[in-house]
Structure formats: structure tokens, C-alpha cells
């Protein structure tokens, strides 16, 4: 039973129709949510870490101004400030994938162990400039000692469902492969203190309603996803899971309700 707090660190602005093709063509905020997880037995982990000033600095030059023009970013209070307020020092950051709205705060946590999938890392590793932009990857956000601090999910023990088991405090959290948006995207599954299980679902879906109404992102936004077939298969799997376990709370990063 973990205490799970859903927080946000900034947002970008895009058209609502991009997330949900039946919605209006009006600008909407896509919050960069992240989660603070305090497992039983102590310690604190983050799932992703939102935007931060480091993203703005890394996007200052060509070609990333293009990205900023397309998806204007509004910074909020960053993850580091929110952790300082709570007097928490996260010892582990689980990285769902390497888009800037998920890893923007990494430079502010130089001591944390990092956990991600090897597949997600290999997909972006070494890509700079246009090669990085094509995969939405800002190499400047990656700490110089990344390889010393990272644990790859694929090297953790697996359970019967193909989830990777991450020990935290007295608990075992599950890292759930959610491929499609990018290769190797990970969600995090934990039981909320006194409540149901929670799946932090990153960008496997952008709007919670997509699970019930089956409405997909706009075709233009679907182009952003690396593998459309895998994306749809992941969405189907989440829908079936939610039907089998109605209490399960599925929280997308950009529709976290935080
Ligand atoms: Zn993403």
C-alpha cells in the first residue's frame, strides 16, 4: 500500500481534438503530470518528473525552437521545488519514456537511481539535433552519469503477467510495458493506500475517456506514435484490464486530474 500523490510540473498547449478526435478544435492544456510514490517501509520514488527550466534551456537553439513553436510550453513549479516543499528526496525515478515532458526535471535529481526500459533508452541514445527532434528527445536533459545510475527494467525479475518487479521499501511495485507510443514505454502499477490499484499509464492514452468511448487521438496526432498497431493493442489491453478490474484507476500523464 503506497501513498501516491499525483502532481504536475507545467503543461503544453495543443488542440483538444489532437487527444480525442471527437473533441473541439480549441486549445487545451496538456498537463505534464508526475507522481510521488511513498511505499510502505519508507523511501520516496518519482514516476517521471515533468517539465522544468532545463527543458527551455535545452530547446533554446535550432532545431528545437520548432518543437516549442508547435507545442508551446508553460512552466509550472517544477518537481524539485515540489519535493523541497515536502522535504522529500526521491531515491529512485522511474522514467516512463524519454519525451521532454517526462524527463525535464532529471537534472535536478543528481543522486537518484534511474529506472527505465533498455528498449526505450536504446531508441533515443546518442541522438542529437534533428535525429533527436525526430524522436522527441533532448539529449541535454540526460545526466552525464546516466549509465552509472540506471537500472534497466529488463534486468529486474518478472511476474507471471510480464511486469517487471521493482522493490521499494517493503513493497513490490510493478513496471508495466505499454508499447506503441514509443518502444519500451513503461507504466507503474501500485496499490494506493486504503484504495484501489493505480496504473500510471504515461502516454499509452492521452484522455481517460478513450477507454470508455474508444475515441482515438486525431489522425495527425496518431502520426506521433511510433507504432500504431502496438498503440492500439496496448489500448485494447488496458480497456480489457479495466473491464476485468473496474476499481483499477488508470491515470494518463496528460489527463491526470491533478
Ligand atoms: Zn510521450
PDB file of C-alpha atoms and ligand atoms in Angstrom:
ATOM      1  CA  UNK A   1       0.000   0.000   0.000  1.00  0.00           C
ATOM      2  CA  UNK A   2       1.755   3.096  -1.202  1.00  0.00           C
ATOM      3  CA  UNK A   3       0.883   6.709  -0.722  1.00  0.00           C
ATOM      4  CA  UNK A   4       0.610   8.105  -4.225  1.00  0.00           C
ATOM      5  CA  UNK A   5       0.428  11.788  -4.950  1.00  0.00           C
ATOM      6  CA  UNK A   6      -0.265  12.978  -8.489  1.00  0.00           C
ATOM      7  CA  UNK A   7       1.423  16.297  -9.199  1.00  0.00           C
ATOM      8  CA  UNK A   8       2.061  18.393 -12.272  1.00  0.00           C
ATOM      9  CA  UNK A   9       5.075  20.354 -13.437  1.00  0.00           C
ATOM     10  CA  UNK A  10       3.959  22.617 -16.261  1.00  0.00           C
ATOM     11  CA  UNK A  11       1.933  21.960 -19.353  1.00  0.00           C
ATOM     12  CA  UNK A  12       1.999  22.369 -23.082  1.00  0.00           C
ATOM     13  CA  UNK A  13      -0.822  23.745 -25.160  1.00  0.00           C
ATOM     14  CA  UNK A  14      -2.317  21.855 -28.058  1.00  0.00           C
ATOM     15  CA  UNK A  15      -5.735  21.421 -29.614  1.00  0.00           C
ATOM     16  CA  UNK A  16      -8.078  19.199 -27.634  1.00  0.00           C
ATOM     17  CA  UNK A  17      -9.041  17.406 -30.853  1.00  0.00           C
ATOM     18  CA  UNK A  18      -5.480  16.069 -31.065  1.00  0.00           C
ATOM     19  CA  UNK A  19      -6.008  13.979 -27.927  1.00  0.00           C
ATOM     20  CA  UNK A  20      -9.578  12.941 -28.681  1.00  0.00           C
ATOM     21  CA  UNK A  21     -10.738  13.287 -32.290  1.00  0.00           C
ATOM     22  CA  UNK A  22     -14.399  13.831 -31.355  1.00  0.00           C
ATOM     23  CA  UNK A  23     -13.488  16.895 -29.258  1.00  0.00           C
ATOM     24  CA  UNK A  24     -13.491  20.529 -30.415  1.00  0.00           C
ATOM     25  CA  UNK A  25     -10.649  22.291 -32.217  1.00  0.00           C
ATOM     26  CA  UNK A  26      -9.873  24.522 -29.278  1.00  0.00           C
ATOM     27  CA  UNK A  27      -6.623  24.954 -27.376  1.00  0.00           C
ATOM     28  CA  UNK A  28      -6.261  22.877 -24.235  1.00  0.00           C
ATOM     29  CA  UNK A  29      -3.597  22.402 -21.594  1.00  0.00           C
ATOM     30  CA  UNK A  30      -1.815  19.061 -21.646  1.00  0.00           C
ATOM     31  CA  UNK A  31      -0.516  18.870 -18.085  1.00  0.00           C
ATOM     32  CA  UNK A  32       2.851  17.233 -17.525  1.00  0.00           C
ATOM     33  CA  UNK A  33       1.908  15.102 -14.546  1.00  0.00           C
ATOM     34  CA  UNK A  34       4.265  13.027 -12.474  1.00  0.00           C
ATOM     35  CA  UNK A  35       3.765  11.003  -9.325  1.00  0.00           C
ATOM     36  CA  UNK A  36       5.367  10.893  -5.904  1.00  0.00           C
ATOM     37  CA  UNK A  37       5.152   7.391  -4.510  1.00  0.00           C
ATOM     38  CA  UNK A  38       5.883   6.671  -0.892  1.00  0.00           C
ATOM     39  CA  UNK A  39       5.894   2.926  -0.365  1.00  0.00           C
ATOM     40  CA  UNK A  40       5.300   1.283   2.947  1.00  0.00           C
ATOM     41  CA  UNK A  41       8.539   0.874   4.813  1.00  0.00           C
ATOM     42  CA  UNK A  42       9.882   4.267   3.759  1.00  0.00           C
ATOM     43  CA  UNK A  43      11.543   5.975   0.864  1.00  0.00           C
ATOM     44  CA  UNK A  44      10.197   8.051  -1.980  1.00  0.00           C
ATOM     45  CA  UNK A  45      10.135   7.450  -5.719  1.00  0.00           C
ATOM     46  CA  UNK A  46       9.055   9.549  -8.638  1.00  0.00           C
ATOM     47  CA  UNK A  47       7.307   8.317 -11.723  1.00  0.00           C
ATOM     48  CA  UNK A  48       8.525  10.797 -14.363  1.00  0.00           C
ATOM     49  CA  UNK A  49       9.364  14.375 -13.413  1.00  0.00           C
ATOM     50  CA  UNK A  50       7.543  16.806 -15.719  1.00  0.00           C
ATOM     51  CA  UNK A  51       8.836  19.965 -17.375  1.00  0.00           C
ATOM     52  CA  UNK A  52      11.433  22.236 -15.840  1.00  0.00           C
ATOM     53  CA  UNK A  53      13.540  25.240 -16.830  1.00  0.00           C
ATOM     54  CA  UNK A  54      16.102  22.771 -18.165  1.00  0.00           C
ATOM     55  CA  UNK A  55      13.720  21.915 -21.000  1.00  0.00           C
ATOM     56  CA  UNK A  56      13.528  25.582 -22.020  1.00  0.00           C
ATOM     57  CA  UNK A  57      17.324  25.877 -21.943  1.00  0.00           C
ATOM     58  CA  UNK A  58      17.774  22.688 -23.959  1.00  0.00           C
ATOM     59  CA  UNK A  59      15.238  23.908 -26.535  1.00  0.00           C
ATOM     60  CA  UNK A  60      16.758  27.354 -26.976  1.00  0.00           C
ATOM     61  CA  UNK A  61      18.602  26.599 -30.211  1.00  0.00           C
ATOM     62  CA  UNK A  62      17.846  25.042 -33.585  1.00  0.00           C
ATOM     63  CA  UNK A  63      16.112  22.675 -34.249  1.00  0.00           C
ATOM     64  CA  UNK A  64      14.134  22.565 -31.027  1.00  0.00           C
ATOM     65  CA  UNK A  65      12.575  26.019 -31.406  1.00  0.00           C
ATOM     66  CA  UNK A  66      10.342  24.243 -33.913  1.00  0.00           C
ATOM     67  CA  UNK A  67       9.068  21.933 -31.199  1.00  0.00           C
ATOM     68  CA  UNK A  68       8.431  24.876 -28.899  1.00  0.00           C
ATOM     69  CA  UNK A  69       6.516  26.701 -31.599  1.00  0.00           C
ATOM     70  CA  UNK A  70       4.375  23.650 -32.292  1.00  0.00           C
ATOM     71  CA  UNK A  71       3.765  22.798 -28.641  1.00  0.00           C
ATOM     72  CA  UNK A  72       4.155  25.965 -26.540  1.00  0.00           C
ATOM     73  CA  UNK A  73       5.291  25.083 -23.035  1.00  0.00           C
ATOM     74  CA  UNK A  74       4.192  26.812 -19.847  1.00  0.00           C
ATOM     75  CA  UNK A  75       6.392  26.022 -16.883  1.00  0.00           C
ATOM     76  CA  UNK A  76       4.799  25.450 -13.511  1.00  0.00           C
ATOM     77  CA  UNK A  77       6.537  24.732 -10.240  1.00  0.00           C
ATOM     78  CA  UNK A  78       8.994  22.021 -11.115  1.00  0.00           C
ATOM     79  CA  UNK A  79       9.335  18.628  -9.465  1.00  0.00           C
ATOM     80  CA  UNK A  80      12.412  19.676  -7.473  1.00  0.00           C
ATOM     81  CA  UNK A  81      10.585  22.646  -5.898  1.00  0.00           C
ATOM     82  CA  UNK A  82       7.614  20.463  -5.027  1.00  0.00           C
ATOM     83  CA  UNK A  83       9.871  17.838  -3.447  1.00  0.00           C
ATOM     84  CA  UNK A  84      11.714  20.508  -1.435  1.00  0.00           C
ATOM     85  CA  UNK A  85       8.381  21.767  -0.110  1.00  0.00           C
ATOM     86  CA  UNK A  86       7.543  18.256   1.045  1.00  0.00           C
ATOM     87  CA  UNK A  87      11.057  17.655   2.394  1.00  0.00           C
ATOM     88  CA  UNK A  88      11.294  14.577   0.195  1.00  0.00           C
ATOM     89  CA  UNK A  89      14.420  13.399  -1.558  1.00  0.00           C
ATOM     90  CA  UNK A  90      13.386  10.784  -4.094  1.00  0.00           C
ATOM     91  CA  UNK A  91      15.924   7.998  -4.263  1.00  0.00           C
ATOM     92  CA  UNK A  92      14.548   6.490  -7.470  1.00  0.00           C
ATOM     93  CA  UNK A  93      12.989   7.989 -10.591  1.00  0.00           C
ATOM     94  CA  UNK A  94      11.104   5.645 -12.873  1.00  0.00           C
ATOM     95  CA  UNK A  95      11.208   7.058 -16.405  1.00  0.00           C
ATOM     96  CA  UNK A  96       8.201   6.038 -18.492  1.00  0.00           C
ATOM     97  CA  UNK A  97       9.925   7.190 -21.696  1.00  0.00           C
ATOM     98  CA  UNK A  98      12.269   9.922 -22.853  1.00  0.00           C
ATOM     99  CA  UNK A  99       9.987  12.694 -24.111  1.00  0.00           C
ATOM    100  CA  UNK A 100      10.872  16.058 -22.509  1.00  0.00           C
ATOM    101  CA  UNK A 101       7.619  16.419 -20.587  1.00  0.00           C
ATOM    102  CA  UNK A 102       8.512  13.216 -18.729  1.00  0.00           C
ATOM    103  CA  UNK A 103      12.221  13.766 -18.046  1.00  0.00           C
ATOM    104  CA  UNK A 104      12.508  17.565 -17.823  1.00  0.00           C
ATOM    105  CA  UNK A 105      13.329  17.506 -14.116  1.00  0.00           C
ATOM    106  CA  UNK A 106      16.078  14.846 -14.264  1.00  0.00           C
ATOM    107  CA  UNK A 107      18.998  17.316 -13.927  1.00  0.00           C
ATOM    108  CA  UNK A 108      17.609  18.390 -10.524  1.00  0.00           C
ATOM    109  CA  UNK A 109      17.952  14.914  -9.006  1.00  0.00           C
ATOM    110  CA  UNK A 110      21.645  14.095  -9.373  1.00  0.00           C
ATOM    111  CA  UNK A 111      21.605  11.421  -6.658  1.00  0.00           C
ATOM    112  CA  UNK A 112      18.589   9.421  -7.748  1.00  0.00           C
ATOM    113  CA  UNK A 113      18.784   5.957  -9.185  1.00  0.00           C
ATOM    114  CA  UNK A 114      17.069   5.911 -12.567  1.00  0.00           C
ATOM    115  CA  UNK A 115      14.879   3.077 -13.830  1.00  0.00           C
ATOM    116  CA  UNK A 116      13.692   2.771 -17.422  1.00  0.00           C
ATOM    117  CA  UNK A 117      13.429   0.163 -20.106  1.00  0.00           C
ATOM    118  CA  UNK A 118      16.529  -0.647 -22.098  1.00  0.00           C
ATOM    119  CA  UNK A 119      14.384  -0.610 -25.201  1.00  0.00           C
ATOM    120  CA  UNK A 120      13.212   2.975 -24.600  1.00  0.00           C
ATOM    121  CA  UNK A 121      16.778   4.089 -23.914  1.00  0.00           C
ATOM    122  CA  UNK A 122      18.286   2.356 -26.942  1.00  0.00           C
ATOM    123  CA  UNK A 123      15.683   4.065 -29.134  1.00  0.00           C
ATOM    124  CA  UNK A 124      16.950   7.534 -28.216  1.00  0.00           C
ATOM    125  CA  UNK A 125      20.523   7.005 -27.057  1.00  0.00           C
ATOM    126  CA  UNK A 126      23.101   9.158 -28.821  1.00  0.00           C
ATOM    127  CA  UNK A 127      20.530  11.101 -30.865  1.00  0.00           C
ATOM    128  CA  UNK A 128      21.216  14.805 -31.031  1.00  0.00           C
ATOM    129  CA  UNK A 129      19.904  17.680 -33.114  1.00  0.00           C
ATOM    130  CA  UNK A 130      17.440  16.694 -35.827  1.00  0.00           C
ATOM    131  CA  UNK A 131      17.893  12.982 -35.102  1.00  0.00           C
ATOM    132  CA  UNK A 132      16.814  13.714 -31.520  1.00  0.00           C
ATOM    133  CA  UNK A 133      13.980  16.021 -32.549  1.00  0.00           C
ATOM    134  CA  UNK A 134      12.518  13.308 -34.778  1.00  0.00           C
ATOM    135  CA  UNK A 135      12.101  11.142 -31.684  1.00  0.00           C
ATOM    136  CA  UNK A 136      11.170  13.997 -29.353  1.00  0.00           C
ATOM    137  CA  UNK A 137      14.441  13.540 -27.488  1.00  0.00           C
ATOM    138  CA  UNK A 138      16.546  16.276 -25.907  1.00  0.00           C
ATOM    139  CA  UNK A 139      19.919  14.704 -25.169  1.00  0.00           C
ATOM    140  CA  UNK A 140      20.881  17.692 -22.993  1.00  0.00           C
ATOM    141  CA  UNK A 141      18.386  16.555 -20.341  1.00  0.00           C
ATOM    142  CA  UNK A 142      20.266  13.315 -19.750  1.00  0.00           C
ATOM    143  CA  UNK A 143      22.744  13.448 -16.854  1.00  0.00           C
ATOM    144  CA  UNK A 144      26.360  12.725 -17.801  1.00  0.00           C
ATOM    145  CA  UNK A 145      26.451   9.785 -15.377  1.00  0.00           C
ATOM    146  CA  UNK A 146      23.188   8.284 -16.645  1.00  0.00           C
ATOM    147  CA  UNK A 147      24.687   4.881 -17.445  1.00  0.00           C
ATOM    148  CA  UNK A 148      26.152   4.598 -13.923  1.00  0.00           C
ATOM    149  CA  UNK A 149      22.807   5.356 -12.302  1.00  0.00           C
ATOM    150  CA  UNK A 150      20.390   3.456 -14.484  1.00  0.00           C
ATOM    151  CA  UNK A 151      18.725   0.121 -13.809  1.00  0.00           C
ATOM    152  CA  UNK A 152      17.035  -1.360 -16.838  1.00  0.00           C
ATOM    153  CA  UNK A 153      13.615  -2.867 -16.213  1.00  0.00           C
ATOM    154  CA  UNK A 154      14.506  -5.831 -18.414  1.00  0.00           C
ATOM    155  CA  UNK A 155      17.134  -6.807 -15.817  1.00  0.00           C
ATOM    156  CA  UNK A 156      14.576  -6.933 -12.973  1.00  0.00           C
ATOM    157  CA  UNK A 157      12.632 -10.095 -12.111  1.00  0.00           C
ATOM    158  CA  UNK A 158       9.363 -10.551 -13.996  1.00  0.00           C
ATOM    159  CA  UNK A 159       5.996 -11.720 -12.697  1.00  0.00           C
ATOM    160  CA  UNK A 160       3.550 -14.005 -14.499  1.00  0.00           C
ATOM    161  CA  UNK A 161       1.969 -11.082 -16.392  1.00  0.00           C
ATOM    162  CA  UNK A 162       5.209  -9.871 -17.924  1.00  0.00           C
ATOM    163  CA  UNK A 163       5.516  -6.969 -15.477  1.00  0.00           C
ATOM    164  CA  UNK A 164       8.909  -6.099 -14.024  1.00  0.00           C
ATOM    165  CA  UNK A 165       9.136  -6.172 -10.244  1.00  0.00           C
ATOM    166  CA  UNK A 166      10.682  -3.153  -8.573  1.00  0.00           C
ATOM    167  CA  UNK A 167      11.357  -3.460  -4.847  1.00  0.00           C
ATOM    168  CA  UNK A 168      10.635  -0.236  -2.948  1.00  0.00           C
ATOM    169  CA  UNK A 169      10.542  -0.018   0.853  1.00  0.00           C
ATOM    170  CA  UNK A 170       8.587  -3.086   1.985  1.00  0.00           C
ATOM    171  CA  UNK A 171       6.681  -3.273  -1.265  1.00  0.00           C
ATOM    172  CA  UNK A 172       6.989  -4.583  -4.762  1.00  0.00           C
ATOM    173  CA  UNK A 173       5.849  -2.183  -7.454  1.00  0.00           C
ATOM    174  CA  UNK A 174       5.154  -3.394 -10.982  1.00  0.00           C
ATOM    175  CA  UNK A 175       6.533  -1.815 -14.110  1.00  0.00           C
ATOM    176  CA  UNK A 176       4.117  -2.482 -16.934  1.00  0.00           C
ATOM    177  CA  UNK A 177       5.237  -2.468 -20.593  1.00  0.00           C
ATOM    178  CA  UNK A 178       2.968  -0.130 -22.601  1.00  0.00           C
ATOM    179  CA  UNK A 179       4.439  -0.200 -26.119  1.00  0.00           C
ATOM    180  CA  UNK A 180       3.189   1.808 -29.075  1.00  0.00           C
ATOM    181  CA  UNK A 181       3.625   5.480 -28.195  1.00  0.00           C
ATOM    182  CA  UNK A 182       7.361   4.765 -28.184  1.00  0.00           C
ATOM    183  CA  UNK A 183       9.234   1.469 -27.929  1.00  0.00           C
ATOM    184  CA  UNK A 184       9.635   0.288 -24.363  1.00  0.00           C
ATOM    185  CA  UNK A 185       7.270   2.744 -22.676  1.00  0.00           C
ATOM    186  CA  UNK A 186       6.651   1.730 -19.041  1.00  0.00           C
ATOM    187  CA  UNK A 187       3.701   2.314 -16.738  1.00  0.00           C
ATOM    188  CA  UNK A 188       3.805   1.818 -12.985  1.00  0.00           C
ATOM    189  CA  UNK A 189       1.267  -0.238 -11.054  1.00  0.00           C
ATOM    190  CA  UNK A 190       0.875   0.142  -7.295  1.00  0.00           C
ATOM    191  CA  UNK A 191      -1.819  -0.264  -4.689  1.00  0.00           C
ATOM    192  CA  UNK A 192      -2.908   3.059  -3.261  1.00  0.00           C
ATOM    193  CA  UNK A 193      -3.001   3.334   0.498  1.00  0.00           C
ATOM    194  CA  UNK A 194      -6.536   2.405   1.562  1.00  0.00           C
ATOM    195  CA  UNK A 195      -7.681   2.366  -2.039  1.00  0.00           C
ATOM    196  CA  UNK A 196      -7.662   0.520  -5.344  1.00  0.00           C
ATOM    197  CA  UNK A 197      -4.748  -0.277  -7.583  1.00  0.00           C
ATOM    198  CA  UNK A 198      -3.434   2.581  -9.676  1.00  0.00           C
ATOM    199  CA  UNK A 199      -1.788   2.293 -13.070  1.00  0.00           C
ATOM    200  CA  UNK A 200       0.242   5.337 -14.003  1.00  0.00           C
ATOM    201  CA  UNK A 201      -0.159   4.933 -17.740  1.00  0.00           C
ATOM    202  CA  UNK A 202       2.119   7.672 -19.155  1.00  0.00           C
ATOM    203  CA  UNK A 203       1.224   8.305 -22.820  1.00  0.00           C
ATOM    204  CA  UNK A 204      -0.476   4.974 -23.518  1.00  0.00           C
ATOM    205  CA  UNK A 205      -3.572   7.149 -23.734  1.00  0.00           C
ATOM    206  CA  UNK A 206      -3.999  10.899 -23.530  1.00  0.00           C
ATOM    207  CA  UNK A 207      -7.571  11.074 -22.306  1.00  0.00           C
ATOM    208  CA  UNK A 208      -9.206   8.776 -19.779  1.00  0.00           C
ATOM    209  CA  UNK A 209     -12.427   8.835 -21.782  1.00  0.00           C
ATOM    210  CA  UNK A 210     -10.693   6.998 -24.637  1.00  0.00           C
ATOM    211  CA  UNK A 211     -11.009   3.803 -22.591  1.00  0.00           C
ATOM    212  CA  UNK A 212     -14.795   4.043 -22.440  1.00  0.00           C
ATOM    213  CA  UNK A 213     -15.733   5.705 -25.713  1.00  0.00           C
ATOM    214  CA  UNK A 214     -12.958   4.193 -27.833  1.00  0.00           C
ATOM    215  CA  UNK A 215     -12.302   7.601 -29.441  1.00  0.00           C
ATOM    216  CA  UNK A 216      -8.704   7.872 -30.604  1.00  0.00           C
ATOM    217  CA  UNK A 217      -6.407  10.862 -30.950  1.00  0.00           C
ATOM    218  CA  UNK A 218      -6.718  12.864 -34.174  1.00  0.00           C
ATOM    219  CA  UNK A 219      -5.119  11.098 -37.190  1.00  0.00           C
ATOM    220  CA  UNK A 220      -2.416  13.791 -37.225  1.00  0.00           C
ATOM    221  CA  UNK A 221      -1.590  13.061 -33.594  1.00  0.00           C
ATOM    222  CA  UNK A 222      -1.606   9.313 -34.282  1.00  0.00           C
ATOM    223  CA  UNK A 223       1.417  10.002 -36.516  1.00  0.00           C
ATOM    224  CA  UNK A 224       3.329  10.914 -33.363  1.00  0.00           C
ATOM    225  CA  UNK A 225       3.018   7.379 -32.074  1.00  0.00           C
ATOM    226  CA  UNK A 226       5.901   5.179 -33.048  1.00  0.00           C
ATOM    227  CA  UNK A 227       3.871   2.034 -33.748  1.00  0.00           C
ATOM    228  CA  UNK A 228       0.166   2.470 -34.391  1.00  0.00           C
ATOM    229  CA  UNK A 229      -0.606  -1.264 -34.214  1.00  0.00           C
ATOM    230  CA  UNK A 230       1.157  -1.652 -30.875  1.00  0.00           C
ATOM    231  CA  UNK A 231      -0.519   1.540 -29.597  1.00  0.00           C
ATOM    232  CA  UNK A 232      -3.972   0.164 -30.417  1.00  0.00           C
ATOM    233  CA  UNK A 233      -3.104  -3.231 -28.917  1.00  0.00           C
ATOM    234  CA  UNK A 234      -1.959  -1.545 -25.688  1.00  0.00           C
ATOM    235  CA  UNK A 235      -5.174   0.489 -25.559  1.00  0.00           C
ATOM    236  CA  UNK A 236      -7.247  -2.688 -26.072  1.00  0.00           C
ATOM    237  CA  UNK A 237      -5.304  -4.408 -23.306  1.00  0.00           C
ATOM    238  CA  UNK A 238      -5.948  -1.513 -20.911  1.00  0.00           C
ATOM    239  CA  UNK A 239      -9.642  -1.485 -21.811  1.00  0.00           C
ATOM    240  CA  UNK A 240      -9.952  -5.229 -21.122  1.00  0.00           C
ATOM    241  CA  UNK A 241      -7.999  -4.849 -17.888  1.00  0.00           C
ATOM    242  CA  UNK A 242     -10.301  -2.035 -16.721  1.00  0.00           C
ATOM    243  CA  UNK A 243     -13.346  -4.175 -17.515  1.00  0.00           C
ATOM    244  CA  UNK A 244     -11.927  -7.086 -15.533  1.00  0.00           C
ATOM    245  CA  UNK A 245     -10.861  -4.822 -12.663  1.00  0.00           C
ATOM    246  CA  UNK A 246     -13.317  -1.876 -12.581  1.00  0.00           C
ATOM    247  CA  UNK A 247     -11.660  -0.415  -9.479  1.00  0.00           C
ATOM    248  CA  UNK A 248      -8.342  -0.017 -11.260  1.00  0.00           C
ATOM    249  CA  UNK A 249      -7.559   3.666 -11.656  1.00  0.00           C
ATOM    250  CA  UNK A 250      -5.769   4.308 -14.941  1.00  0.00           C
ATOM    251  CA  UNK A 251      -4.039   7.682 -14.900  1.00  0.00           C
ATOM    252  CA  UNK A 252      -2.666   9.113 -18.148  1.00  0.00           C
ATOM    253  CA  UNK A 253       0.079  11.718 -17.759  1.00  0.00           C
ATOM    254  CA  UNK A 254      -1.800  14.332 -19.714  1.00  0.00           C
ATOM    255  CA  UNK A 255      -5.206  13.722 -18.123  1.00  0.00           C
ATOM    256  CA  UNK A 256      -4.209  13.020 -14.561  1.00  0.00           C
ATOM    257  CA  UNK A 257      -6.832  15.143 -12.860  1.00  0.00           C
ATOM    258  CA  UNK A 258      -4.123  16.627 -10.655  1.00  0.00           C
TER     259      UNK A 258
HETATM  260 ZN1  LIG B   1       5.392  10.957 -24.897  1.00  0.00          ZN
END
